Short mmCIF file of C-alpha atoms in Angstrom, two decimals:
data_model
loop_
_atom_site.label_atom_id
_atom_site.label_comp_id
_atom_site.label_asym_id
_atom_site.label_seq_id
_atom_site.Cartn_x
_atom_site.Cartn_y
_atom_site.Cartn_z
CA MET A 30 -0.01 0.02 -0.02
CA VAL A 31 1.37 3.38 -1.04
CA ARG A 32 0.86 6.08 1.57
CA GLU A 33 -0.18 9.39 0.10
CA THR A 34 1.76 12.40 1.34
CA ALA A 35 0.00 15.62 2.27
CA PRO A 36 0.25 18.32 -0.34
CA SER A 37 2.83 20.98 0.39
CA LEU A 38 1.47 24.31 1.63
CA LYS A 39 1.79 26.86 -1.16
CA LEU A 40 2.57 30.43 -0.17
CA VAL A 41 2.63 33.75 -1.96
CA ALA A 42 4.84 36.21 -0.09
CA TYR A 43 3.88 39.88 0.19
CA GLU A 44 6.51 42.32 1.43
CA ARG A 45 6.21 46.03 1.96
CA VAL A 46 8.62 48.94 2.18
CA SER A 47 7.68 52.56 2.66
CA THR A 48 9.83 54.38 0.11
CA ALA A 49 11.72 53.71 -3.10
CA ARG A 50 14.98 54.46 -1.30
CA GLN A 51 14.17 51.88 1.39
CA GLY A 52 13.26 49.38 -1.35
CA ARG A 53 16.58 49.86 -3.14
CA SER A 54 18.63 49.67 0.02
CA GLY A 55 16.85 46.61 1.38
CA LEU A 56 16.25 48.23 4.77
CA GLY A 57 13.45 46.26 6.42
CA LEU A 58 13.05 44.04 3.40
CA GLU A 59 15.72 41.54 4.39
CA ALA A 60 14.16 41.05 7.82
CA GLN A 61 10.76 40.40 6.24
CA ARG A 62 12.20 37.83 3.84
CA LYS A 63 14.08 36.03 6.64
CA ALA A 64 10.86 35.85 8.68
CA ILE A 65 8.84 34.49 5.76
CA ASP A 66 11.55 31.95 4.77
CA ALA A 67 11.78 30.68 8.34
CA PHE A 68 8.02 30.46 8.54
CA ALA A 69 7.90 28.47 5.30
CA ALA A 70 10.72 26.13 6.36
CA GLU A 71 9.02 25.30 9.65
CA ARG A 72 5.90 24.22 7.72
CA ALA A 73 7.67 22.60 4.76
CA ALA A 74 5.87 25.13 2.59
CA THR A 75 6.73 26.31 -0.92
CA VAL A 76 6.97 30.01 -1.70
CA LEU A 77 5.59 30.35 -5.22
CA ALA A 78 6.40 34.01 -5.71
CA ARG A 79 7.30 37.20 -3.86
CA PHE A 80 5.70 40.55 -4.38
CA THR A 81 7.37 43.67 -2.92
CA GLU A 82 5.28 46.84 -2.58
CA VAL A 83 7.21 50.09 -2.59
CA GLU A 84 4.61 52.51 -1.26
CA SER A 85 4.77 56.17 -2.15
CA GLY A 86 2.76 59.29 -1.47
CA GLY A 87 1.38 59.38 -4.99
CA ARG A 88 -0.11 55.88 -5.07
CA ASN A 89 -2.68 54.15 -2.91
CA ASP A 90 -3.83 51.26 -5.14
CA ARG A 91 -1.07 48.80 -4.07
CA PRO A 92 -0.62 47.00 -7.45
CA GLU A 93 1.76 44.38 -5.93
CA LEU A 94 -0.84 43.39 -3.35
CA LYS A 95 -3.40 43.01 -6.12
CA GLN A 96 -1.04 40.76 -8.13
CA ALA A 97 -0.23 38.71 -5.02
CA LEU A 98 -3.94 38.17 -4.22
CA ASP A 99 -4.70 37.33 -7.87
CA LEU A 100 -1.93 34.67 -7.91
CA ALA A 101 -3.04 33.25 -4.59
CA ARG A 102 -6.59 32.91 -5.90
CA LEU A 103 -5.44 31.31 -9.15
CA THR A 104 -3.17 28.77 -7.49
CA GLY A 105 -5.09 28.19 -4.27
CA ALA A 106 -2.11 29.44 -2.35
CA THR A 107 -2.04 31.25 0.97
CA LEU A 108 -0.82 34.85 1.19
CA VAL A 109 1.90 35.28 3.83
CA ILE A 110 3.17 38.53 5.30
CA ALA A 111 5.95 39.00 7.81
CA LYS A 112 4.39 41.37 10.34
CA LEU A 113 0.71 42.02 10.60
CA ASP A 114 1.22 44.43 13.49
CA ARG A 115 3.02 46.92 11.25
CA LEU A 116 -0.15 47.19 9.18
CA SER A 117 -2.59 47.09 12.07
CA ARG A 118 -3.40 50.82 11.65
CA ASN A 119 -3.85 50.62 7.90
CA ALA A 120 -7.58 50.28 7.45
CA ALA A 121 -7.44 50.22 3.63
CA PHE A 122 -4.94 47.30 3.61
CA LEU A 123 -6.84 45.34 6.20
CA LEU A 124 -10.18 45.75 4.43
CA THR A 125 -8.61 44.71 1.11
CA LEU A 126 -7.15 41.62 2.75
CA GLN A 127 -10.44 40.77 4.48
CA GLY A 128 -12.52 41.15 1.35
CA SER A 129 -10.17 39.27 -0.96
CA GLY A 130 -11.40 35.79 -0.04
CA VAL A 131 -7.77 34.61 0.01
CA ARG A 132 -6.37 32.63 2.91
CA PHE A 133 -3.54 34.45 4.65
CA LEU A 134 -0.95 33.87 7.35
CA ALA A 135 1.14 36.37 9.31
CA CYS A 136 4.52 35.24 10.61
CA ASP A 137 4.20 37.33 13.77
CA MET A 138 0.52 36.41 14.35
CA PRO A 139 -0.04 32.86 12.97
CA GLU A 140 -3.30 32.61 14.87
CA ALA A 141 -4.78 35.63 13.06
CA ASN A 142 -7.86 34.98 10.90
CA ASP A 143 -10.56 36.88 9.05
CA LEU A 144 -12.21 37.87 12.33
CA THR A 145 -8.89 39.18 13.65
CA VAL A 146 -8.34 41.27 10.54
CA GLY A 147 -11.95 42.52 10.63
CA ILE A 148 -11.54 43.70 14.21
CA MET A 149 -8.17 45.34 13.35
CA ALA A 150 -9.82 47.16 10.42
CA LEU A 151 -12.57 48.47 12.70
CA VAL A 152 -9.98 49.62 15.24
CA ALA A 153 -7.94 51.34 12.51
CA GLN A 154 -11.01 53.09 11.22
CA GLN A 155 -11.98 54.20 14.70
CA GLU A 156 -8.48 55.54 15.21
CA ARG A 157 -8.73 57.62 12.03
CA GLU A 158 -12.09 59.00 13.27
CA ALA A 159 -10.57 59.70 16.71
CA ILE A 160 -7.71 61.65 15.05
CA SER A 161 -10.29 63.71 13.13
CA ARG A 162 -12.26 64.31 16.35
CA ARG A 163 -9.17 65.37 18.31
CA THR A 164 -8.24 67.73 15.50
CA LYS A 165 -11.61 69.38 15.67
CA GLU A 166 -11.38 69.65 19.44
CA ALA A 167 -7.90 71.21 19.19
CA LEU A 168 -9.16 73.77 16.69
CA ALA A 169 -12.16 74.54 18.93
CA ALA A 170 -9.81 74.96 21.90
CA ALA A 171 -7.64 77.29 19.88
CA LYS A 172 -10.66 79.35 18.88
CA ALA A 173 -11.79 79.55 22.52
CA ARG A 174 -8.35 80.97 23.38
CA GLY A 175 -8.91 83.73 20.86
CA VAL A 176 -6.68 82.29 18.15
CA LYS A 177 -8.03 83.21 14.70
CA LEU A 178 -8.12 79.99 12.61
CA GLY A 179 -8.97 80.94 9.09
CA ASN A 180 -10.77 83.87 7.55
CA PRO A 181 -14.20 83.91 5.87
CA ASN A 182 -12.76 86.09 3.11
CA GLY A 183 -9.72 83.94 2.45
CA ALA A 184 -6.41 84.85 0.86
CA ALA A 185 -7.69 84.32 -2.67
CA ALA A 186 -10.63 86.66 -2.03
CA LEU A 187 -8.30 89.33 -0.70
CA ARG A 188 -6.12 89.08 -3.78
CA ARG A 189 -9.16 89.42 -6.04
CA ALA A 190 -10.29 92.44 -4.03
CA GLY A 191 -6.89 94.00 -4.38
CA GLU A 192 -6.19 93.95 -0.65
CA GLY A 193 -2.62 93.00 0.18
CA GLY A 194 0.10 93.80 2.62
CA GLU A 195 -0.66 93.07 6.26
CA ALA A 196 -4.22 91.80 5.62
CA LEU A 197 -3.06 89.20 3.08
CA ARG A 198 -0.11 88.09 5.21
CA ALA A 199 -2.42 87.67 8.22
CA VAL A 200 -4.83 85.42 6.34
CA VAL A 201 -1.95 83.27 4.98
CA CYS A 202 -0.50 82.98 8.47
CA GLN A 203 -3.85 82.02 10.03
CA ASN A 204 -4.50 79.34 7.40
CA ALA A 205 -0.99 77.94 7.96
CA ASP A 206 -1.65 77.76 11.71
CA GLU A 207 -4.90 75.88 11.15
CA PHE A 208 -3.17 73.44 8.80
CA ALA A 209 -0.36 72.81 11.31
CA VAL A 210 -2.73 72.14 14.19
CA ALA A 211 -4.77 69.76 12.01
CA LEU A 212 -1.63 67.73 11.23
CA ALA A 213 -0.44 67.48 14.88
CA PRO A 214 -2.24 64.15 15.61
CA VAL A 215 -0.91 62.64 12.41
CA LEU A 216 2.64 63.62 13.34
CA ALA A 217 2.16 62.07 16.79
CA THR A 218 1.11 58.77 15.21
CA ILE A 219 4.11 58.82 12.86
CA ARG A 220 6.50 59.42 15.76
CA ASP A 221 4.84 56.65 17.81
CA GLU A 222 5.62 54.29 14.93
CA GLY A 223 9.32 55.11 15.34
CA HIS A 224 9.82 57.63 12.55
CA CYS A 225 11.54 60.53 14.33
CA SER A 226 13.94 62.29 11.96
CA LEU A 227 12.83 65.09 9.68
CA ARG A 228 13.48 62.98 6.58
CA ALA A 229 11.65 59.96 8.04
CA ILE A 230 8.62 62.12 8.92
CA ALA A 231 8.60 63.59 5.39
CA ASN A 232 8.74 60.08 3.91
CA GLN A 233 5.86 58.92 6.07
CA LEU A 234 3.69 61.93 5.21
CA ASN A 235 4.32 61.27 1.53
CA ALA A 236 3.60 57.55 1.98
CA ARG A 237 0.26 58.46 3.52
CA ALA A 238 -0.55 60.60 0.46
CA MET A 239 -0.66 63.72 2.60
CA MET A 240 0.26 66.86 0.72
CA THR A 241 1.69 70.10 2.02
CA ARG A 242 -0.62 73.09 2.45
CA ARG A 243 0.30 74.16 -1.06
CA GLY A 244 -0.37 70.73 -2.53
CA GLY A 245 3.25 69.55 -2.87
CA ARG A 246 5.31 66.71 -1.51
CA TRP A 247 6.99 66.87 1.88
CA HIS A 248 10.72 67.56 2.27
CA VAL A 249 13.00 68.06 5.24
CA SER A 250 12.59 71.84 5.04
CA SER A 251 8.78 71.71 4.93
CA VAL A 252 8.61 69.35 7.94
CA ARG A 253 10.98 71.61 9.84
CA ASN A 254 8.80 74.65 9.10
CA LEU A 255 5.67 72.74 10.19
CA LEU A 256 7.21 71.70 13.53
CA MET A 257 8.45 75.25 14.14
CA ARG A 258 4.93 76.55 13.62
CA LEU A 259 3.57 73.93 16.01
CA ARG A 260 5.90 75.15 18.72
CA GLU A 261 3.96 78.40 18.66
CA PHE A 262 0.89 76.38 19.69
CA LYS A 263 2.69 74.38 22.35
CA GLU A 264 -0.20 74.38 24.79
CA MET A 265 -2.51 72.54 22.38
CA ALA A 266 -0.09 70.51 20.19
CA ASN A 267 1.00 67.02 21.22
CA GLU A 268 4.33 67.29 23.16
CA LYS A 269 5.52 64.10 21.47
CA VAL A 270 5.26 65.89 18.14
CA LEU A 271 7.17 68.89 19.38
CA SER A 272 10.02 66.72 20.71
CA VAL A 273 10.78 65.30 17.25
CA VAL A 274 13.21 68.15 16.66
CA SER A 275 15.43 69.55 19.37
#
């Protein structure tokens, strides 16, 4: 009698780095691959393919994730990621994973399942809503202190009306203050995730598709200017944000 052997577990590996520079340098990527390879070896699994997502501020569709999920569906394989906890605040990723219908495994949380991911997605969504609520509360507190946040006329209206000089500069300054206060909770989250240098903060803001007040990408200089402005609102800005730069 010939004993049938159990079929090998088939895996499709999905790896993620935050910037093109990180992707080229391999920072973080090598650790993910080691974790996935060790995970596969322990289970005598076969890694069919690897997909590496280099996320940037200008793209949110995650084409590598889509390809990984498509291949997993086609081959009946299981999607494997190195660290689910790194993505636990990313509601869009979690909802995509949950709705894909593809089996998945996480090296750091092998017990995770669809219910786990669903709960994480809800928590991530609630956190985003909480950030929005805290921002509104901070703006309300600023207004109660007599800080002017915005102008019903607006800078563009003043330009059209031919009013310039001090009036125009005041409106621009007020709008910049409002923008800085609104970003304070986001900066706190970024720092909590371990991104503390000016360049790292700029990269994270770009990776989250957050533009500067003028609609551009973030750079070291623009992050420095933002943090300097937040210092002027020290009593209502998160102290963890203000301690990013000495």
